[in-house]
Amino acid sequence: MPDEVVIKAVTQWYSEKPMKMLLPLFFADGTRLDQLEIDCAQCARVLRAQHQRGMVCMVMADTYRLKGLAACDQCRSFTRFSFLCSGADGVVTVEWKKGESVVRTQVRATWLMRLATWLSRRT
Ligand SMILES: [Zn+2]
């Protein structure tokens, strides 16, 4: 990576919020997204919330855009990410662009979590 790209990424890194402060995301019916795992673009290591910083904005009801950077200590590089997340019925759909196409994956909340949500909604 050229120096100015690295400097820009480092500056952005310090100006963004830690992902731990942004998650979990809650959707209208109680479905939640607890964490996102991002693969390092350089070495494919899985980067969890403590290695992610960014921002969340609501695009439309129950759909959020999550964007930011994931930092890898192993190869000392940053991976940029930008996702669209929507959630309902305990399933969160995550979408992102890969070249010209859109990749879509679904993350299922655990049954225990759904039960807890259901119970808390009744009280
Ligand atoms: Zn890496």
Short mmCIF file of N, CA, C and O and ligand atoms in Angstrom, two decimals:
data_model
loop_
_atom_site.label_atom_id
_atom_site.label_comp_id
_atom_site.label_asym_id
_atom_site.label_seq_id
_atom_site.Cartn_x
_atom_site.Cartn_y
_atom_site.Cartn_z
N MET A 1 0.84 -1.21 0.00
CA MET A 1 0.00 0.00 0.00
C MET A 1 0.87 1.25 0.00
O MET A 1 1.83 1.32 0.77
N PRO A 2 0.54 2.25 -0.82
CA PRO A 2 1.32 3.50 -0.75
C PRO A 2 1.09 4.20 0.60
O PRO A 2 0.04 4.03 1.20
N ASP A 3 2.10 5.00 1.00
CA ASP A 3 2.04 5.65 2.32
C ASP A 3 0.76 6.45 2.57
O ASP A 3 0.19 6.37 3.64
N GLU A 4 0.36 7.28 1.57
CA GLU A 4 -0.80 8.15 1.85
C GLU A 4 -2.08 7.34 2.06
O GLU A 4 -2.95 7.75 2.81
N VAL A 5 -2.16 6.16 1.44
CA VAL A 5 -3.33 5.29 1.64
C VAL A 5 -3.34 4.80 3.09
O VAL A 5 -4.37 4.78 3.76
N VAL A 6 -2.16 4.43 3.59
CA VAL A 6 -2.03 3.94 4.97
C VAL A 6 -2.36 5.07 5.95
O VAL A 6 -3.12 4.87 6.90
N ILE A 7 -1.81 6.25 5.70
CA ILE A 7 -2.06 7.40 6.59
C ILE A 7 -3.55 7.73 6.64
O ILE A 7 -4.13 7.95 7.70
N LYS A 8 -4.19 7.69 5.48
CA LYS A 8 -5.62 7.97 5.39
C LYS A 8 -6.43 6.93 6.18
O LYS A 8 -7.35 7.28 6.91
N ALA A 9 -6.03 5.69 6.03
CA ALA A 9 -6.73 4.61 6.73
C ALA A 9 -6.54 4.75 8.24
O ALA A 9 -7.49 4.57 9.01
N VAL A 10 -5.33 5.10 8.67
CA VAL A 10 -5.06 5.25 10.12
C VAL A 10 -5.88 6.42 10.67
O VAL A 10 -6.49 6.31 11.74
N THR A 11 -5.92 7.53 9.94
CA THR A 11 -6.70 8.70 10.37
C THR A 11 -8.18 8.34 10.48
O THR A 11 -8.84 8.67 11.46
N GLN A 12 -8.66 7.62 9.47
CA GLN A 12 -10.06 7.21 9.50
C GLN A 12 -10.33 6.28 10.68
O GLN A 12 -11.32 6.41 11.39
N TRP A 13 -9.40 5.38 10.90
CA TRP A 13 -9.51 4.42 12.01
C TRP A 13 -9.74 5.14 13.33
O TRP A 13 -10.62 4.79 14.09
N TYR A 14 -8.96 6.19 13.60
CA TYR A 14 -9.09 6.89 14.88
C TYR A 14 -10.32 7.77 14.95
O TYR A 14 -10.76 8.13 16.04
N SER A 15 -10.90 8.13 13.80
CA SER A 15 -12.08 8.99 13.83
C SER A 15 -13.38 8.20 13.90
O SER A 15 -14.43 8.74 14.19
N GLU A 16 -13.30 6.91 13.65
CA GLU A 16 -14.52 6.09 13.66
C GLU A 16 -14.79 5.52 15.05
O GLU A 16 -13.89 5.43 15.88
N LYS A 17 -16.03 5.11 15.24
CA LYS A 17 -16.41 4.50 16.51
C LYS A 17 -16.08 3.02 16.53
O LYS A 17 -16.26 2.33 15.52
N PRO A 18 -15.63 2.50 17.69
CA PRO A 18 -15.42 1.05 17.77
C PRO A 18 -16.74 0.31 17.51
O PRO A 18 -17.79 0.75 17.97
N MET A 19 -16.65 -0.78 16.78
CA MET A 19 -17.84 -1.54 16.42
C MET A 19 -18.58 -2.04 17.67
O MET A 19 -19.80 -2.18 17.65
N LYS A 20 -17.84 -2.26 18.74
CA LYS A 20 -18.47 -2.74 19.97
C LYS A 20 -19.50 -1.74 20.50
O LYS A 20 -20.42 -2.09 21.21
N MET A 21 -19.30 -0.45 20.16
CA MET A 21 -20.25 0.57 20.59
C MET A 21 -21.47 0.64 19.68
O MET A 21 -22.50 1.19 20.04
N LEU A 22 -21.33 0.11 18.47
CA LEU A 22 -22.42 0.20 17.49
C LEU A 22 -23.32 -1.03 17.50
O LEU A 22 -24.47 -0.97 17.10
N LEU A 23 -22.76 -2.16 17.94
CA LEU A 23 -23.53 -3.39 17.97
C LEU A 23 -23.99 -3.69 19.40
O LEU A 23 -23.38 -3.21 20.33
N PRO A 24 -25.02 -4.47 19.62
CA PRO A 24 -25.87 -5.09 18.60
C PRO A 24 -26.82 -4.10 17.93
O PRO A 24 -27.18 -3.09 18.50
N LEU A 25 -27.21 -4.49 16.71
CA LEU A 25 -28.23 -3.75 15.98
C LEU A 25 -29.56 -4.44 16.26
O LEU A 25 -29.64 -5.65 16.19
N PHE A 26 -30.58 -3.65 16.56
CA PHE A 26 -31.90 -4.22 16.81
C PHE A 26 -32.86 -3.87 15.68
O PHE A 26 -32.89 -2.74 15.23
N PHE A 27 -33.62 -4.86 15.26
CA PHE A 27 -34.63 -4.62 14.23
C PHE A 27 -36.01 -4.61 14.89
O PHE A 27 -36.15 -5.05 16.04
N ALA A 28 -37.00 -4.11 14.16
CA ALA A 28 -38.32 -3.84 14.75
C ALA A 28 -38.95 -5.03 15.47
O ALA A 28 -39.57 -4.87 16.50
N ASP A 29 -38.77 -6.25 14.96
CA ASP A 29 -39.43 -7.38 15.60
C ASP A 29 -38.57 -8.04 16.67
O ASP A 29 -38.90 -9.10 17.16
N GLY A 30 -37.46 -7.42 17.04
CA GLY A 30 -36.62 -7.95 18.11
C GLY A 30 -35.43 -8.74 17.60
O GLY A 30 -34.57 -9.14 18.38
N THR A 31 -35.36 -8.98 16.31
CA THR A 31 -34.20 -9.65 15.72
C THR A 31 -32.99 -8.76 15.95
O THR A 31 -33.08 -7.54 15.87
N ARG A 32 -31.85 -9.37 16.30
CA ARG A 32 -30.66 -8.57 16.54
C ARG A 32 -29.44 -9.13 15.85
O ARG A 32 -29.33 -10.33 15.62
N LEU A 33 -28.54 -8.23 15.54
CA LEU A 33 -27.26 -8.63 14.97
C LEU A 33 -26.21 -8.33 16.03
O LEU A 33 -26.00 -7.18 16.39
N ASP A 34 -25.58 -9.37 16.56
CA ASP A 34 -24.62 -9.19 17.65
C ASP A 34 -23.23 -8.86 17.18
O ASP A 34 -22.53 -8.09 17.80
N GLN A 35 -22.82 -9.51 16.13
CA GLN A 35 -21.48 -9.21 15.63
C GLN A 35 -21.33 -9.61 14.18
O GLN A 35 -22.09 -10.39 13.64
N LEU A 36 -20.35 -9.01 13.57
CA LEU A 36 -20.03 -9.27 12.18
C LEU A 36 -18.60 -9.73 12.13
O LEU A 36 -17.75 -9.18 12.82
N GLU A 37 -18.34 -10.74 11.34
CA GLU A 37 -16.96 -11.17 11.17
C GLU A 37 -16.52 -10.76 9.78
O GLU A 37 -17.23 -10.99 8.81
N ILE A 38 -15.37 -10.15 9.72
CA ILE A 38 -14.86 -9.69 8.43
C ILE A 38 -13.53 -10.36 8.16
O ILE A 38 -12.66 -10.43 9.03
N ASP A 39 -13.39 -10.89 6.94
CA ASP A 39 -12.13 -11.54 6.56
C ASP A 39 -11.14 -10.47 6.15
O ASP A 39 -11.46 -9.60 5.36
N CYS A 40 -9.91 -10.56 6.66
CA CYS A 40 -8.86 -9.65 6.26
C CYS A 40 -8.62 -9.83 4.76
O CYS A 40 -8.47 -10.95 4.28
N ALA A 41 -8.58 -8.72 4.03
CA ALA A 41 -8.41 -8.81 2.58
C ALA A 41 -7.01 -9.29 2.20
O ALA A 41 -6.81 -9.81 1.10
N GLN A 42 -6.05 -9.14 3.10
CA GLN A 42 -4.68 -9.55 2.82
C GLN A 42 -4.43 -11.02 3.16
O GLN A 42 -3.91 -11.75 2.35
N CYS A 43 -4.75 -11.39 4.44
CA CYS A 43 -4.34 -12.72 4.89
C CYS A 43 -5.52 -13.62 5.23
O CYS A 43 -5.34 -14.73 5.71
N ALA A 44 -6.76 -13.13 5.02
CA ALA A 44 -7.97 -13.91 5.25
C ALA A 44 -8.24 -14.27 6.70
O ALA A 44 -9.10 -15.10 7.00
N ARG A 45 -7.52 -13.64 7.64
CA ARG A 45 -7.78 -13.87 9.06
C ARG A 45 -9.15 -13.27 9.39
O ARG A 45 -9.55 -12.25 8.84
N VAL A 46 -9.88 -13.93 10.31
CA VAL A 46 -11.20 -13.43 10.69
C VAL A 46 -11.04 -12.30 11.71
O VAL A 46 -10.41 -12.46 12.74
N LEU A 47 -11.62 -11.14 11.37
CA LEU A 47 -11.50 -9.97 12.23
C LEU A 47 -12.85 -9.73 12.91
O LEU A 47 -13.85 -9.52 12.25
N ARG A 48 -12.84 -9.77 14.23
CA ARG A 48 -14.08 -9.61 14.98
C ARG A 48 -14.26 -8.15 15.43
O ARG A 48 -13.44 -7.30 15.12
N ALA A 49 -15.35 -7.91 16.19
CA ALA A 49 -15.74 -6.55 16.57
C ALA A 49 -14.62 -5.71 17.17
O ALA A 49 -14.52 -4.52 16.90
N GLN A 50 -13.74 -6.31 17.96
CA GLN A 50 -12.68 -5.52 18.60
C GLN A 50 -11.66 -5.00 17.60
O GLN A 50 -10.88 -4.11 17.92
N HIS A 51 -11.69 -5.54 16.40
CA HIS A 51 -10.78 -5.08 15.34
C HIS A 51 -11.52 -4.27 14.28
O HIS A 51 -11.00 -4.06 13.20
N GLN A 52 -12.74 -3.85 14.61
CA GLN A 52 -13.53 -3.12 13.61
C GLN A 52 -13.95 -1.75 14.15
O GLN A 52 -14.27 -1.62 15.33
N ARG A 53 -13.93 -0.78 13.27
CA ARG A 53 -14.46 0.54 13.60
C ARG A 53 -15.25 1.04 12.43
O ARG A 53 -14.94 0.72 11.28
N GLY A 54 -16.26 1.85 12.71
CA GLY A 54 -17.05 2.35 11.59
C GLY A 54 -18.25 3.13 12.03
O GLY A 54 -18.26 3.74 13.10
N MET A 55 -19.25 3.14 11.18
CA MET A 55 -20.47 3.86 11.47
C MET A 55 -21.68 3.08 10.95
O MET A 55 -21.56 2.23 10.07
N VAL A 56 -22.83 3.38 11.56
CA VAL A 56 -24.07 2.72 11.18
C VAL A 56 -25.07 3.81 10.81
O VAL A 56 -25.18 4.79 11.53
N CYS A 57 -25.74 3.65 9.71
CA CYS A 57 -26.85 4.57 9.44
C CYS A 57 -28.04 3.80 8.90
O CYS A 57 -27.89 2.77 8.26
N MET A 58 -29.23 4.31 9.23
CA MET A 58 -30.44 3.65 8.79
C MET A 58 -30.75 4.09 7.35
O MET A 58 -30.79 5.28 7.06
N VAL A 59 -30.91 3.11 6.47
CA VAL A 59 -31.18 3.41 5.06
C VAL A 59 -32.69 3.53 4.86
O VAL A 59 -33.18 4.42 4.19
N MET A 60 -33.39 2.55 5.42
CA MET A 60 -34.85 2.60 5.46
C MET A 60 -35.26 1.79 6.67
O MET A 60 -34.40 1.27 7.36
N ALA A 61 -36.56 1.72 6.94
CA ALA A 61 -37.01 0.99 8.12
C ALA A 61 -36.40 -0.41 8.14
O ALA A 61 -36.50 -1.14 7.14
N ASP A 62 -35.75 -0.76 9.25
CA ASP A 62 -35.18 -2.10 9.41
C ASP A 62 -34.03 -2.44 8.47
O ASP A 62 -33.67 -3.61 8.34
N THR A 63 -33.47 -1.49 7.81
CA THR A 63 -32.28 -1.73 6.99
C THR A 63 -31.21 -0.71 7.36
O THR A 63 -31.47 0.49 7.38
N TYR A 64 -30.04 -1.22 7.69
CA TYR A 64 -28.94 -0.36 8.09
C TYR A 64 -27.74 -0.55 7.18
O TYR A 64 -27.50 -1.65 6.70
N ARG A 65 -27.00 0.54 6.99
CA ARG A 65 -25.72 0.40 6.32
C ARG A 65 -24.64 0.49 7.38
O ARG A 65 -24.65 1.38 8.22
N LEU A 66 -23.72 -0.46 7.32
CA LEU A 66 -22.59 -0.51 8.23
C LEU A 66 -21.34 -0.35 7.39
O LEU A 66 -21.12 -1.11 6.45
N LYS A 67 -20.55 0.67 7.69
CA LYS A 67 -19.32 0.78 6.92
C LYS A 67 -18.17 1.22 7.80
O LYS A 67 -18.38 1.85 8.84
N GLY A 68 -16.99 0.83 7.40
CA GLY A 68 -15.83 1.20 8.19
C GLY A 68 -14.61 0.41 7.80
O GLY A 68 -14.45 0.01 6.65
N LEU A 69 -13.76 0.19 8.80
CA LEU A 69 -12.48 -0.47 8.58
C LEU A 69 -12.30 -1.60 9.58
O LEU A 69 -12.73 -1.49 10.73
N ALA A 70 -11.63 -2.63 9.15
CA ALA A 70 -11.23 -3.71 10.06
C ALA A 70 -9.69 -3.74 10.02
O ALA A 70 -9.11 -3.67 8.94
N ALA A 71 -9.09 -3.79 11.19
CA ALA A 71 -7.63 -3.76 11.27
C ALA A 71 -7.10 -5.15 11.61
O ALA A 71 -7.63 -5.83 12.48
N CYS A 72 -6.07 -5.55 10.93
CA CYS A 72 -5.47 -6.86 11.18
C CYS A 72 -4.09 -6.67 11.81
O CYS A 72 -3.23 -6.00 11.23
N ASP A 73 -3.88 -7.21 13.04
CA ASP A 73 -2.57 -7.08 13.69
C ASP A 73 -1.57 -8.02 13.04
O ASP A 73 -0.38 -7.81 13.11
N GLN A 74 -2.10 -9.09 12.46
CA GLN A 74 -1.21 -10.10 11.93
C GLN A 74 -0.41 -9.62 10.72
O GLN A 74 0.80 -9.79 10.67
N CYS A 75 -1.11 -8.98 9.77
CA CYS A 75 -0.39 -8.52 8.59
C CYS A 75 -0.35 -7.00 8.51
O CYS A 75 0.10 -6.43 7.54
N ARG A 76 -0.84 -6.34 9.60
CA ARG A 76 -0.81 -4.87 9.68
C ARG A 76 -1.43 -4.20 8.48
O ARG A 76 -0.82 -3.36 7.83
N SER A 77 -2.66 -4.58 8.18
CA SER A 77 -3.35 -3.92 7.08
C SER A 77 -4.79 -3.63 7.47
O SER A 77 -5.30 -4.16 8.46
N PHE A 78 -5.41 -2.78 6.70
CA PHE A 78 -6.81 -2.44 6.93
C PHE A 78 -7.67 -3.00 5.81
O PHE A 78 -7.26 -3.00 4.66
N THR A 79 -8.85 -3.47 6.17
CA THR A 79 -9.80 -3.93 5.18
C THR A 79 -11.03 -3.04 5.29
O THR A 79 -11.58 -2.88 6.38
N ARG A 80 -11.42 -2.44 4.17
CA ARG A 80 -12.63 -1.61 4.18
C ARG A 80 -13.85 -2.49 3.99
O ARG A 80 -13.82 -3.45 3.25
N PHE A 81 -14.93 -2.12 4.69
CA PHE A 81 -16.16 -2.88 4.49
C PHE A 81 -17.36 -1.94 4.40
O PHE A 81 -17.34 -0.82 4.91
N SER A 82 -18.37 -2.40 3.73
CA SER A 82 -19.63 -1.68 3.60
C SER A 82 -20.72 -2.72 3.37
O SER A 82 -20.69 -3.44 2.40
N PHE A 83 -21.60 -2.82 4.36
CA PHE A 83 -22.65 -3.83 4.31
C PHE A 83 -24.02 -3.19 4.42
O PHE A 83 -24.15 -2.12 5.01
N LEU A 84 -25.00 -3.89 3.90
CA LEU A 84 -26.38 -3.53 4.11
C LEU A 84 -26.99 -4.66 4.94
O LEU A 84 -26.85 -5.82 4.57
N CYS A 85 -27.61 -4.34 6.07
CA CYS A 85 -28.18 -5.37 6.93
C CYS A 85 -29.67 -5.14 7.11
O CYS A 85 -30.09 -4.02 7.40
N SER A 86 -30.44 -6.21 6.97
CA SER A 86 -31.85 -6.11 7.29
C SER A 86 -32.21 -7.34 8.10
O SER A 86 -31.63 -8.40 7.92
N GLY A 87 -33.15 -7.19 9.02
CA GLY A 87 -33.45 -8.31 9.90
C GLY A 87 -34.93 -8.47 10.16
O GLY A 87 -35.67 -7.49 10.28
N ALA A 88 -35.37 -9.73 10.21
CA ALA A 88 -36.75 -10.08 10.55
C ALA A 88 -36.81 -11.55 10.89
O ALA A 88 -36.02 -12.34 10.37
N ASP A 89 -37.71 -11.93 11.78
CA ASP A 89 -37.93 -13.33 12.16
C ASP A 89 -36.66 -14.03 12.63
O ASP A 89 -36.47 -15.22 12.36
N GLY A 90 -35.77 -13.32 13.28
CA GLY A 90 -34.57 -13.95 13.83
C GLY A 90 -33.48 -14.18 12.80
O GLY A 90 -32.47 -14.81 13.09
N VAL A 91 -33.67 -13.69 11.59
CA VAL A 91 -32.66 -13.87 10.55
C VAL A 91 -32.19 -12.49 10.07
O VAL A 91 -33.01 -11.62 9.77
N VAL A 92 -30.89 -12.30 10.06
CA VAL A 92 -30.34 -11.05 9.57
C VAL A 92 -29.73 -11.31 8.19
O VAL A 92 -28.93 -12.23 8.04
N THR A 93 -30.14 -10.54 7.21
CA THR A 93 -29.58 -10.66 5.87
C THR A 93 -28.51 -9.59 5.70
O THR A 93 -28.76 -8.42 5.98
N VAL A 94 -27.34 -10.00 5.31
CA VAL A 94 -26.22 -9.08 5.12
C VAL A 94 -25.87 -9.09 3.63
O VAL A 94 -25.72 -10.15 3.03
N GLU A 95 -25.77 -7.91 3.05
CA GLU A 95 -25.46 -7.78 1.63
C GLU A 95 -24.26 -6.90 1.42
O GLU A 95 -24.10 -5.90 2.10
N TRP A 96 -23.43 -7.27 0.45
CA TRP A 96 -22.33 -6.38 0.10
C TRP A 96 -21.98 -6.58 -1.37
O TRP A 96 -22.42 -7.55 -1.98
N LYS A 97 -21.26 -5.64 -1.90
CA LYS A 97 -20.89 -5.69 -3.30
C LYS A 97 -19.54 -6.34 -3.49
O LYS A 97 -18.60 -6.06 -2.76
N LYS A 98 -19.47 -7.24 -4.44
CA LYS A 98 -18.20 -7.86 -4.78
C LYS A 98 -18.04 -7.66 -6.27
O LYS A 98 -18.76 -8.27 -7.05
N GLY A 99 -17.21 -6.71 -6.65
CA GLY A 99 -17.11 -6.32 -8.04
C GLY A 99 -18.43 -5.71 -8.47
O GLY A 99 -18.92 -4.78 -7.84
N GLU A 100 -19.05 -6.30 -9.47
CA GLU A 100 -20.31 -5.77 -9.98
C GLU A 100 -21.53 -6.47 -9.38
O GLU A 100 -22.64 -6.00 -9.52
N SER A 101 -21.28 -7.60 -8.71
CA SER A 101 -22.43 -8.35 -8.21
C SER A 101 -22.66 -8.11 -6.72
O SER A 101 -21.77 -7.67 -6.00
N VAL A 102 -23.85 -8.44 -6.28
CA VAL A 102 -24.21 -8.30 -4.87
C VAL A 102 -24.18 -9.68 -4.22
O VAL A 102 -24.77 -10.62 -4.72
N VAL A 103 -23.45 -9.79 -3.11
CA VAL A 103 -23.37 -11.05 -2.38
C VAL A 103 -24.31 -10.93 -1.18
O VAL A 103 -24.36 -9.89 -0.53
N ARG A 104 -25.04 -11.99 -0.91
CA ARG A 104 -26.02 -11.94 0.16
C ARG A 104 -25.80 -13.15 1.07
O ARG A 104 -25.59 -14.25 0.60
N THR A 105 -25.81 -12.91 2.36
CA THR A 105 -25.68 -14.04 3.27
C THR A 105 -26.66 -13.84 4.42
O THR A 105 -27.03 -12.71 4.74
N GLN A 106 -27.08 -14.94 5.02
CA GLN A 106 -28.02 -14.82 6.13
C GLN A 106 -27.42 -15.36 7.41
O GLN A 106 -26.75 -16.39 7.42
N VAL A 107 -27.61 -14.62 8.47
CA VAL A 107 -27.09 -14.99 9.78
C VAL A 107 -28.30 -15.29 10.66
O VAL A 107 -29.18 -14.46 10.79
N ARG A 108 -28.34 -16.46 11.20
CA ARG A 108 -29.49 -16.83 12.02
C ARG A 108 -29.19 -16.60 13.51
O ARG A 108 -28.15 -17.03 14.00
N ALA A 109 -30.08 -15.90 14.15
CA ALA A 109 -29.94 -15.71 15.59
C ALA A 109 -30.23 -17.05 16.26
O ALA A 109 -30.96 -17.87 15.72
N THR A 110 -29.66 -17.29 17.43
CA THR A 110 -29.88 -18.58 18.08
C THR A 110 -31.31 -18.69 18.61
O THR A 110 -31.95 -17.69 18.91
N TRP A 111 -31.73 -19.90 18.77
CA TRP A 111 -33.06 -20.17 19.28
C TRP A 111 -33.24 -19.58 20.67
O TRP A 111 -34.24 -18.99 20.99
N LEU A 112 -32.19 -19.70 21.47
CA LEU A 112 -32.22 -19.18 22.84
C LEU A 112 -32.45 -17.68 22.84
O LEU A 112 -33.23 -17.14 23.63
N MET A 113 -31.78 -17.01 21.92
CA MET A 113 -31.91 -15.57 21.81
C MET A 113 -33.32 -15.19 21.39
O MET A 113 -33.88 -14.23 21.84
N ARG A 114 -33.86 -15.99 20.46
CA ARG A 114 -35.22 -15.71 19.99
C ARG A 114 -36.23 -15.91 21.11
O ARG A 114 -37.16 -15.15 21.26
N LEU A 115 -35.98 -16.94 21.91
CA LEU A 115 -36.88 -17.21 23.03
C LEU A 115 -36.82 -16.04 24.01
O LEU A 115 -37.84 -15.57 24.49
N ALA A 116 -35.62 -15.57 24.29
CA ALA A 116 -35.46 -14.46 25.22
C ALA A 116 -36.18 -13.21 24.70
O ALA A 116 -36.81 -12.49 25.47
N THR A 117 -36.08 -12.99 23.41
CA THR A 117 -36.74 -11.83 22.81
C THR A 117 -38.26 -11.98 22.94
O THR A 117 -38.96 -11.06 23.31
N TRP A 118 -38.72 -13.18 22.67
CA TRP A 118 -40.15 -13.44 22.72
C TRP A 118 -40.67 -13.22 24.14
O TRP A 118 -41.68 -12.58 24.36
N LEU A 119 -39.92 -13.75 25.12
CA LEU A 119 -40.33 -13.60 26.51
C LEU A 119 -40.33 -12.14 26.93
O LEU A 119 -41.25 -11.68 27.58
N SER A 120 -39.32 -11.41 26.50
CA SER A 120 -39.25 -10.02 26.95
C SER A 120 -40.32 -9.16 26.27
O SER A 120 -40.73 -8.16 26.80
N ARG A 121 -40.77 -9.61 25.08
CA ARG A 121 -41.81 -8.83 24.43
C ARG A 121 -43.18 -9.03 25.09
O ARG A 121 -44.07 -8.23 24.92
N ARG A 122 -43.32 -10.17 25.78
CA ARG A 122 -44.61 -10.45 26.41
C ARG A 122 -44.79 -9.70 27.72
O ARG A 122 -45.89 -9.55 28.19
N THR A 123 -43.68 -9.28 28.31
CA THR A 123 -43.81 -8.64 29.63
C THR A 123 -43.93 -7.13 29.50
O THR A 123 -43.65 -6.57 28.46
ZN ZN B 1 -4.38 -9.76 7.76
#
